[in-house]
mmCIF file of C-alpha atoms in Angstrom:
data_model
loop_
_atom_site.group_PDB
_atom_site.id
_atom_site.type_symbol
_atom_site.label_atom_id
_atom_site.label_comp_id
_atom_site.label_asym_id
_atom_site.label_seq_id
_atom_site.Cartn_x
_atom_site.Cartn_y
_atom_site.Cartn_z
ATOM 1 C CA MET A 1 88.753 11.167 -181.636
ATOM 2 C CA GLY A 2 89.586 12.161 -178.096
ATOM 3 C CA GLY A 3 90.614 15.644 -179.244
ATOM 4 C CA GLU A 4 87.396 16.140 -181.167
ATOM 5 C CA ARG A 5 85.339 15.092 -178.137
ATOM 6 C CA SER A 6 87.227 17.489 -175.889
ATOM 7 C CA LEU A 7 86.620 20.313 -178.356
ATOM 8 C CA ARG A 8 82.938 19.455 -178.521
ATOM 9 C CA ASP A 9 82.771 19.381 -174.723
ATOM 10 C CA LEU A 10 84.454 22.773 -174.493
ATOM 11 C CA GLU A 11 82.075 24.238 -177.057
ATOM 12 C CA ALA A 12 79.099 22.774 -175.186
ATOM 13 C CA ILE A 13 80.358 24.258 -171.924
ATOM 14 C CA LYS A 14 80.830 27.652 -173.584
ATOM 15 C CA GLU A 15 77.345 27.526 -175.066
ATOM 16 C CA LYS A 16 75.912 26.573 -171.688
ATOM 17 C CA LYS A 17 77.730 29.468 -169.995
ATOM 18 C CA LEU A 18 76.567 31.875 -172.686
ATOM 19 C CA THR A 19 72.998 30.650 -172.249
ATOM 20 C CA GLN A 20 73.193 31.072 -168.470
ATOM 21 C CA THR A 21 74.717 34.535 -168.896
ATOM 22 C CA SER A 22 71.990 35.598 -171.304
ATOM 23 C CA LYS A 23 69.310 34.312 -168.912
ATOM 24 C CA LYS A 24 70.848 36.232 -166.014
ATOM 25 C CA ALA A 25 71.082 39.363 -168.145
ATOM 26 C CA HIS A 26 67.461 38.925 -169.190
ATOM 27 C CA LEU A 27 66.365 38.483 -165.567
ATOM 28 C CA GLU A 28 68.386 41.517 -164.504
ATOM 29 C CA THR A 29 66.880 43.636 -167.271
ATOM 30 C CA ARG A 30 63.391 42.507 -166.376
ATOM 31 C CA GLY A 31 64.054 43.283 -162.716
ATOM 32 C CA LYS A 32 65.277 46.769 -163.596
ATOM 33 C CA ILE A 33 62.171 47.400 -165.686
ATOM 34 C CA ILE A 34 59.836 46.261 -162.901
ATOM 35 C CA THR A 35 61.717 48.389 -160.359
ATOM 36 C CA PHE A 36 61.582 51.412 -162.654
ATOM 37 C CA ILE A 37 57.838 50.961 -163.150
ATOM 38 C CA CYS A 38 57.239 50.749 -159.392
ATOM 39 C CA ILE A 39 59.352 53.855 -158.728
ATOM 40 C CA SER A 40 57.599 55.706 -161.541
ATOM 41 C CA ILE A 41 54.189 54.871 -160.082
ATOM 42 C CA MET A 42 55.295 56.182 -156.676
ATOM 43 C CA VAL A 43 56.714 59.390 -158.163
ATOM 44 C CA ILE A 44 53.623 59.980 -160.287
ATOM 45 C CA ALA A 45 51.333 59.364 -157.305
ATOM 46 C CA ALA A 46 53.282 61.772 -155.089
ATOM 47 C CA ALA A 47 53.443 64.423 -157.799
ATOM 48 C CA SER A 48 49.718 64.023 -158.505
ATOM 49 C CA ILE A 49 48.845 64.473 -154.846
ATOM 50 C CA LEU A 50 51.026 67.565 -154.598
ATOM 51 C CA PHE A 51 49.549 69.044 -157.769
ATOM 52 C CA PHE A 52 45.973 68.287 -156.725
ATOM 53 C CA VAL A 53 46.296 69.731 -153.224
ATOM 54 C CA ILE A 54 48.180 72.840 -154.381
ATOM 55 C CA SER A 55 45.829 73.506 -157.296
ATOM 56 C CA LYS A 56 42.813 73.212 -155.013
ATOM 57 C CA GLY A 57 44.476 75.214 -152.245
ATOM 58 C CA ILE A 58 45.465 78.209 -154.335
ATOM 59 C CA ALA A 59 41.944 78.442 -155.794
ATOM 60 C CA THR A 60 40.982 80.318 -152.638
ATOM 61 C CA PHE A 61 43.382 83.104 -153.555
ATOM 62 C CA THR A 62 43.063 83.026 -157.362
ATOM 63 C CA VAL A 63 39.352 82.302 -157.832
ATOM 64 C CA ASN A 64 37.748 83.545 -154.610
ATOM 65 C CA LYS A 65 40.204 86.476 -154.303
ATOM 66 C CA VAL A 66 40.942 85.888 -150.619
ATOM 67 C CA SER A 67 44.033 87.637 -149.286
ATOM 68 C CA PHE A 68 46.767 85.171 -148.329
ATOM 69 C CA VAL A 69 47.934 87.465 -145.525
ATOM 70 C CA ASP A 70 44.419 87.641 -144.093
ATOM 71 C CA PHE A 71 44.171 83.865 -144.368
ATOM 72 C CA ILE A 72 47.409 83.277 -142.447
ATOM 73 C CA THR A 73 47.054 86.052 -139.866
ATOM 74 C CA GLY A 74 43.275 86.259 -139.450
ATOM 75 C CA THR A 75 41.713 85.120 -136.190
ATOM 76 C CA ASP A 76 38.054 84.757 -137.219
ATOM 77 C CA TRP A 77 36.977 81.506 -138.869
ATOM 78 C CA ASN A 78 33.504 81.432 -140.406
ATOM 79 C CA PRO A 79 33.721 81.044 -144.210
ATOM 80 C CA SER A 80 29.960 81.377 -144.652
ATOM 81 C CA GLN A 81 29.986 84.934 -143.258
ATOM 82 C CA LYS A 82 31.700 88.172 -144.259
ATOM 83 C CA ASP A 83 33.119 91.106 -142.376
ATOM 84 C CA ALA A 84 32.170 94.771 -142.775
ATOM 85 C CA SER A 85 34.397 95.068 -145.873
ATOM 86 C CA GLY A 86 32.739 92.117 -147.580
ATOM 87 C CA ASN A 87 35.646 89.752 -147.094
ATOM 88 C CA PRO A 88 34.938 86.197 -145.883
ATOM 89 C CA LEU A 89 36.027 85.301 -142.365
ATOM 90 C CA VAL A 90 38.686 82.718 -143.163
ATOM 91 C CA GLY A 91 41.436 83.407 -140.639
ATOM 92 C CA ALA A 92 43.429 80.205 -140.108
ATOM 93 C CA LEU A 93 45.725 81.500 -137.371
ATOM 94 C CA PRO A 94 43.815 79.788 -134.496
ATOM 95 C CA MET A 95 44.164 76.382 -136.175
ATOM 96 C CA ILE A 96 47.831 76.951 -137.005
ATOM 97 C CA ILE A 97 48.562 77.934 -133.409
ATOM 98 C CA GLY A 98 46.604 74.951 -132.128
ATOM 99 C CA SER A 99 48.494 72.535 -134.382
ATOM 100 C CA PHE A 100 51.878 73.882 -133.369
ATOM 101 C CA ALA A 101 50.920 73.994 -129.693
ATOM 102 C CA VAL A 102 49.855 70.358 -129.392
ATOM 103 C CA THR A 103 52.807 69.241 -131.522
ATOM 104 C CA LEU A 104 55.445 71.106 -129.531
ATOM 105 C CA PHE A 105 53.999 70.181 -126.139
ATOM 106 C CA ALA A 106 53.709 66.517 -127.137
ATOM 107 C CA ALA A 107 57.303 66.509 -128.407
ATOM 108 C CA CYS A 108 58.576 68.184 -125.218
ATOM 109 C CA ILE A 109 56.955 65.481 -123.104
ATOM 110 C CA ALA A 110 57.518 62.466 -125.341
ATOM 111 C CA GLY A 111 61.144 63.348 -126.147
ATOM 112 C CA PRO A 112 62.668 62.924 -122.658
ATOM 113 C CA LEU A 113 60.463 59.899 -121.922
ATOM 114 C CA ALA A 114 61.474 58.221 -125.184
ATOM 115 C CA ILE A 115 65.185 58.956 -124.684
ATOM 116 C CA GLY A 116 65.037 57.598 -121.129
ATOM 117 C CA ALA A 117 63.245 54.449 -122.282
ATOM 118 C CA ALA A 118 65.733 53.971 -125.120
ATOM 119 C CA ILE A 119 68.709 54.322 -122.763
ATOM 120 C CA PHE A 120 67.153 51.791 -120.403
ATOM 121 C CA MET A 121 66.464 49.340 -123.232
ATOM 122 C CA VAL A 122 69.938 49.572 -124.766
ATOM 123 C CA GLU A 123 72.401 50.519 -122.022
ATOM 124 C CA ILE A 124 70.923 49.448 -118.682
ATOM 125 C CA SER A 125 68.690 46.407 -119.182
ATOM 126 C CA PRO A 126 68.841 45.130 -122.772
ATOM 127 C CA LYS A 127 67.300 41.727 -121.966
ATOM 128 C CA PHE A 128 64.318 43.164 -120.104
ATOM 129 C CA GLY A 129 63.916 45.841 -122.738
ATOM 130 C CA LYS A 130 63.916 43.310 -125.561
ATOM 131 C CA LYS A 131 61.549 40.877 -123.846
ATOM 132 C CA VAL A 132 59.099 43.320 -122.248
ATOM 133 C CA LEU A 133 59.433 46.913 -123.444
ATOM 134 C CA GLN A 134 59.906 46.144 -127.152
ATOM 135 C CA PRO A 135 56.620 44.173 -127.423
ATOM 136 C CA VAL A 136 54.847 46.944 -125.497
ATOM 137 C CA MET A 137 56.126 49.554 -127.942
ATOM 138 C CA GLU A 138 55.027 47.437 -130.897
ATOM 139 C CA LEU A 139 51.591 47.044 -129.317
ATOM 140 C CA LEU A 140 51.239 50.796 -128.841
ATOM 141 C CA VAL A 141 52.212 51.415 -132.472
ATOM 142 C CA GLY A 142 49.509 49.012 -133.654
ATOM 143 C CA ILE A 143 46.642 50.625 -131.730
ATOM 144 C CA PRO A 144 44.356 52.619 -134.101
ATOM 145 C CA SER A 145 44.035 56.376 -133.672
ATOM 146 C CA VAL A 146 40.322 56.134 -132.910
ATOM 147 C CA VAL A 147 41.103 53.956 -129.884
ATOM 148 C CA TYR A 148 43.519 56.568 -128.546
ATOM 149 C CA GLY A 149 40.894 59.232 -129.112
ATOM 150 C CA PHE A 150 38.191 57.221 -127.377
ATOM 151 C CA ILE A 151 40.436 56.548 -124.381
ATOM 152 C CA GLY A 152 41.289 60.244 -124.222
ATOM 153 C CA LEU A 153 37.600 61.117 -124.414
ATOM 154 C CA SER A 154 36.699 58.611 -121.697
ATOM 155 C CA VAL A 155 39.645 59.051 -119.322
ATOM 156 C CA VAL A 156 41.764 62.142 -119.994
ATOM 157 C CA VAL A 157 38.963 64.645 -120.610
ATOM 158 C CA PRO A 158 36.936 63.686 -117.477
ATOM 159 C CA PHE A 159 40.103 63.699 -115.351
ATOM 160 C CA ILE A 160 41.054 67.216 -116.466
ATOM 161 C CA ARG A 161 37.480 68.430 -116.005
ATOM 162 C CA ASP A 162 37.104 66.957 -112.497
ATOM 163 C CA HIS A 163 40.578 67.533 -111.070
ATOM 164 C CA ILE A 164 42.123 70.492 -112.898
ATOM 165 C CA SER A 165 39.992 73.034 -114.734
ATOM 166 C CA GLY A 166 37.579 73.738 -117.555
ATOM 167 C CA SER A 167 35.466 71.363 -119.590
ATOM 168 C CA GLY A 168 38.334 68.926 -120.089
ATOM 169 C CA PHE A 169 38.569 69.570 -123.819
ATOM 170 C CA GLY A 170 41.549 71.542 -125.021
ATOM 171 C CA ILE A 171 45.235 71.515 -125.838
ATOM 172 C CA ALA A 172 46.140 69.722 -122.595
ATOM 173 C CA ALA A 173 43.967 66.709 -123.401
ATOM 174 C CA ALA A 174 45.207 66.615 -126.995
ATOM 175 C CA THR A 175 48.807 66.846 -125.781
ATOM 176 C CA VAL A 176 48.375 63.846 -123.481
ATOM 177 C CA VAL A 177 46.838 61.746 -126.253
ATOM 178 C CA LEU A 178 49.462 62.742 -128.816
ATOM 179 C CA THR A 179 52.279 62.102 -126.344
ATOM 180 C CA VAL A 180 51.163 58.510 -125.908
ATOM 181 C CA MET A 181 50.696 58.119 -129.661
ATOM 182 C CA ILE A 182 54.141 59.348 -130.728
ATOM 183 C CA LEU A 183 56.048 57.859 -127.774
ATOM 184 C CA PRO A 184 56.537 54.393 -129.386
ATOM 185 C CA THR A 185 57.757 55.911 -132.652
ATOM 186 C CA VAL A 186 60.257 58.245 -131.007
ATOM 187 C CA THR A 187 61.418 55.480 -128.669
ATOM 188 C CA SER A 188 61.992 52.953 -131.462
ATOM 189 C CA LEU A 189 63.989 55.425 -133.558
ATOM 190 C CA SER A 190 65.973 56.533 -130.499
ATOM 191 C CA VAL A 191 66.808 52.901 -129.727
ATOM 192 C CA ASP A 192 68.161 52.459 -133.250
ATOM 193 C CA ALA A 193 70.204 55.669 -132.920
ATOM 194 C CA ILE A 194 71.760 54.591 -129.615
ATOM 195 C CA LYS A 195 72.476 51.091 -130.921
ATOM 196 C CA SER A 196 74.347 52.599 -133.858
ATOM 197 C CA VAL A 197 77.002 54.071 -131.531
ATOM 198 C CA PRO A 198 80.139 51.905 -131.949
ATOM 199 C CA ARG A 199 80.945 49.620 -129.045
ATOM 200 C CA HIS A 200 84.548 50.792 -128.819
ATOM 201 C CA TYR A 201 83.314 54.283 -127.891
ATOM 202 C CA ARG A 202 81.852 52.865 -124.696
ATOM 203 C CA GLU A 203 84.857 50.673 -124.023
ATOM 204 C CA ALA A 204 87.265 53.598 -124.449
ATOM 205 C CA SER A 205 85.230 55.766 -122.078
ATOM 206 C CA LEU A 206 85.050 53.054 -119.421
ATOM 207 C CA ALA A 207 88.761 52.329 -119.822
ATOM 208 C CA LEU A 208 89.521 55.977 -119.050
ATOM 209 C CA GLY A 209 87.732 55.634 -115.728
ATOM 210 C CA ALA A 210 84.323 57.076 -116.581
ATOM 211 C CA THR A 211 81.261 55.638 -114.866
ATOM 212 C CA ARG A 212 78.446 54.069 -116.819
ATOM 213 C CA PHE A 213 76.278 57.160 -116.342
ATOM 214 C CA GLN A 214 79.095 59.449 -117.504
ATOM 215 C CA THR A 215 79.634 57.222 -120.540
ATOM 216 C CA ILE A 216 75.942 57.368 -121.416
ATOM 217 C CA TRP A 217 75.702 61.128 -120.903
ATOM 218 C CA LYS A 218 79.002 62.261 -122.404
ATOM 219 C CA VAL A 219 79.615 59.644 -125.093
ATOM 220 C CA VAL A 220 76.531 57.683 -126.118
ATOM 221 C CA LEU A 221 74.007 60.522 -126.165
ATOM 222 C CA ARG A 222 76.377 62.943 -127.860
ATOM 223 C CA SER A 223 77.302 60.414 -130.525
ATOM 224 C CA SER A 224 73.650 59.565 -131.222
ATOM 225 C CA ARG A 225 72.397 63.158 -130.994
ATOM 226 C CA SER A 226 71.576 63.460 -134.702
ATOM 227 C CA GLY A 227 69.606 60.216 -134.708
ATOM 228 C CA ILE A 228 67.672 61.210 -131.589
ATOM 229 C CA LEU A 229 66.839 64.605 -133.067
ATOM 230 C CA THR A 230 65.612 62.850 -136.192
ATOM 231 C CA ALA A 231 63.389 60.645 -134.037
ATOM 232 C CA ILE A 232 61.882 63.644 -132.254
ATOM 233 C CA VAL A 233 61.248 65.545 -135.484
ATOM 234 C CA PHE A 234 59.696 62.423 -137.012
ATOM 235 C CA GLY A 235 57.394 62.160 -133.999
ATOM 236 C CA MET A 236 56.480 65.837 -134.380
ATOM 237 C CA ALA A 237 55.596 65.232 -138.020
ATOM 238 C CA ARG A 238 53.233 62.466 -137.024
ATOM 239 C CA ALA A 239 51.709 64.546 -134.239
ATOM 240 C CA PHE A 240 51.203 67.516 -136.559
ATOM 241 C CA GLY A 241 49.252 65.415 -139.050
ATOM 242 C CA GLU A 242 47.153 63.444 -136.572
ATOM 243 C CA ALA A 243 43.439 64.083 -137.094
ATOM 244 C CA LEU A 244 40.894 61.761 -135.524
ATOM 245 C CA ALA A 245 42.306 61.361 -132.027
ATOM 246 C CA VAL A 246 42.924 65.105 -131.699
ATOM 247 C CA GLN A 247 39.479 65.966 -133.009
ATOM 248 C CA MET A 248 37.855 63.863 -130.292
ATOM 249 C CA VAL A 249 39.548 65.609 -127.351
ATOM 250 C CA ILE A 250 40.547 69.150 -128.361
ATOM 251 C CA GLY A 251 37.072 70.720 -128.446
ATOM 252 C CA ASN A 252 37.187 71.939 -132.084
ATOM 253 C CA SER A 253 36.668 75.618 -131.277
ATOM 254 C CA ALA A 254 38.265 77.856 -133.941
ATOM 255 C CA VAL A 255 39.561 80.478 -131.524
ATOM 256 C CA ILE A 256 43.017 81.316 -130.231
ATOM 257 C CA PRO A 257 43.203 79.567 -126.845
ATOM 258 C CA THR A 258 44.273 81.573 -123.817
ATOM 259 C CA SER A 259 44.716 78.476 -121.657
ATOM 260 C CA LEU A 260 45.731 74.854 -122.104
ATOM 261 C CA PHE A 261 42.387 73.809 -120.674
ATOM 262 C CA GLU A 262 40.157 75.722 -123.080
ATOM 263 C CA PRO A 263 38.716 74.209 -126.289
ATOM 264 C CA ALA A 264 40.847 74.829 -129.356
ATOM 265 C CA SER A 265 41.269 73.398 -132.835
ATOM 266 C CA THR A 266 43.928 72.197 -135.239
ATOM 267 C CA LEU A 267 44.233 72.159 -139.005
ATOM 268 C CA THR A 268 43.384 68.468 -139.136
ATOM 269 C CA SER A 269 40.361 68.709 -136.834
ATOM 270 C CA ILE A 270 38.758 71.470 -138.909
ATOM 271 C CA LEU A 271 39.498 69.514 -142.088
ATOM 272 C CA THR A 272 37.912 66.286 -140.887
ATOM 273 C CA MET A 273 34.814 68.069 -139.630
ATOM 274 C CA GLY A 274 34.212 70.287 -142.651
ATOM 275 C CA MET A 275 35.308 68.378 -145.753
ATOM 276 C CA GLY A 276 32.182 66.203 -145.910
ATOM 277 C CA ASN A 277 29.814 69.143 -145.429
ATOM 278 C CA THR A 278 30.914 71.381 -148.309
ATOM 279 C CA VAL A 279 30.296 71.496 -152.048
ATOM 280 C CA MET A 280 33.248 71.131 -154.412
ATOM 281 C CA GLY A 281 34.268 74.439 -155.982
ATOM 282 C CA THR A 282 32.692 76.699 -153.375
ATOM 283 C CA LEU A 283 34.637 78.962 -151.033
ATOM 284 C CA ASP A 284 33.833 76.715 -148.077
ATOM 285 C CA ASN A 285 35.441 73.796 -149.885
ATOM 286 C CA ASN A 286 38.381 75.710 -151.361
ATOM 287 C CA ILE A 287 39.372 77.165 -148.002
ATOM 288 C CA LEU A 288 39.563 73.665 -146.551
ATOM 289 C CA TRP A 289 41.919 72.709 -149.365
ATOM 290 C CA SER A 290 43.983 75.768 -148.431
ATOM 291 C CA LEU A 291 44.239 74.390 -144.892
ATOM 292 C CA ALA A 292 45.317 71.066 -146.399
ATOM 293 C CA MET A 293 47.971 72.914 -148.418
ATOM 294 C CA VAL A 294 49.334 74.518 -145.231
ATOM 295 C CA LEU A 295 49.356 71.105 -143.574
ATOM 296 C CA LEU A 296 51.191 69.620 -146.550
ATOM 297 C CA ALA A 297 53.745 72.434 -146.477
ATOM 298 C CA MET A 298 54.459 71.792 -142.798
ATOM 299 C CA SER A 299 54.808 68.060 -143.435
ATOM 300 C CA LEU A 300 57.316 68.787 -146.207
ATOM 301 C CA PHE A 301 59.154 71.104 -143.827
ATOM 302 C CA PHE A 302 59.482 68.306 -141.262
ATOM 303 C CA ILE A 303 60.766 65.956 -143.977
ATOM 304 C CA ILE A 304 63.376 68.508 -145.062
ATOM 305 C CA VAL A 305 64.511 68.933 -141.456
ATOM 306 C CA ILE A 306 64.828 65.157 -141.053
ATOM 307 C CA ARG A 307 66.891 64.863 -144.241
ATOM 308 C CA PHE A 308 69.085 67.786 -143.193
ATOM 309 C CA ILE A 309 69.802 66.182 -139.824
ATOM 310 C CA GLY A 310 70.484 62.856 -141.547
ATOM 311 C CA ARG A 311 72.992 64.464 -143.920
ATOM 312 C CA ARG A 312 74.815 66.144 -141.056
ATOM 313 C CA ARG A 313 74.988 62.784 -139.324
ATOM 314 C CA LYS A 314 76.563 61.160 -142.398
ATOM 315 C CA VAL A 315 79.095 63.975 -142.747
ATOM 316 C CA LYS A 316 80.172 63.561 -139.147
#
C-alpha cells in the first residue's frame, strides 16, 4: 500500500510539473507573439512614413519635372512664380544652409557647456549635481518648444535688436534658443558616457601621481569620447528637426544670409508655414514634401552617424 501511494504521489508531482511547464511555455509563446506584433506595428509604421514622404517628395521631380540639381543648388524660393526659362523658382539652398548653420552653431556652443556640466556633475560635485543640476536638466527637457520660442521672441530677439545689430531675427537668435533646447539632452547623455568609465581607470591614474584635472582630461574624457560624440550628434539631430521655436525667432526669409543677425529660414520653418496653405497634388505642395524628404534624409544621416560611433565604442 505504501509503495502504491508513493507511486501515485510521484505521478501526481510529475503531472503537476508538466502542467506548470506547459503553462510557462504557453505564456512564453503568447509573450513572443505579442512582442512580435508590437515590433511589426513599429516597423510597418516606420516603413509607411518613409514610403509616404519619399513618394510625395519625388513627385516634384517625376510629375512636375523640376530639376533635382536646381532644387538643391537654387537660391530663389517662390514656387508660385517662374524664371525666364519657365522653370519654377524652387531653390532650397537658403533653407538647407540655414538649417545647417543653426544646427552647427548650436552644437558648437552647447557641446562644451554640456561636457563641462557633465564633468562637474560626475567628477567634481556629484551630490550637488544629483540634487540640483539633475532636476534642472529634467525641467528644461520638459519645457515645450513653443515656450522656448516665446521666450526667444520676448527676450533674445529684443536684446539682439537693441544691443547688437539688425532686427533681432536671424540665425543668432535661433542659435541661442536651440542651444538652450539641446543643452539638457547633450548633458544627460554626456553624464551617462562619463559614468560608464570604469572606476579603476581613475584610481590607476591617481595612483600614478596624476592630479584630478589630469585624470579627467587624459583618462575620463578620452575613455568616454565616443559617448560624448554620440551625445553631441544626437543633440544636432534634434536641433536640425526643431520647427516651432526656430520659426518664431529666425525671421523666415528664404534668402542666403550674409550675417548672423539677418533674417533667414530653415527647412522646418518653411514647412510649418507653407504646409497648411497649399493644395494636395500641386507643385506648391509637392515641393514642401521634397523639403520634408531632405529633412528626413538628414535625420537618417544623423542616426547612421550615431550608430557608427556606437559600434566603434563597442569594438574598443
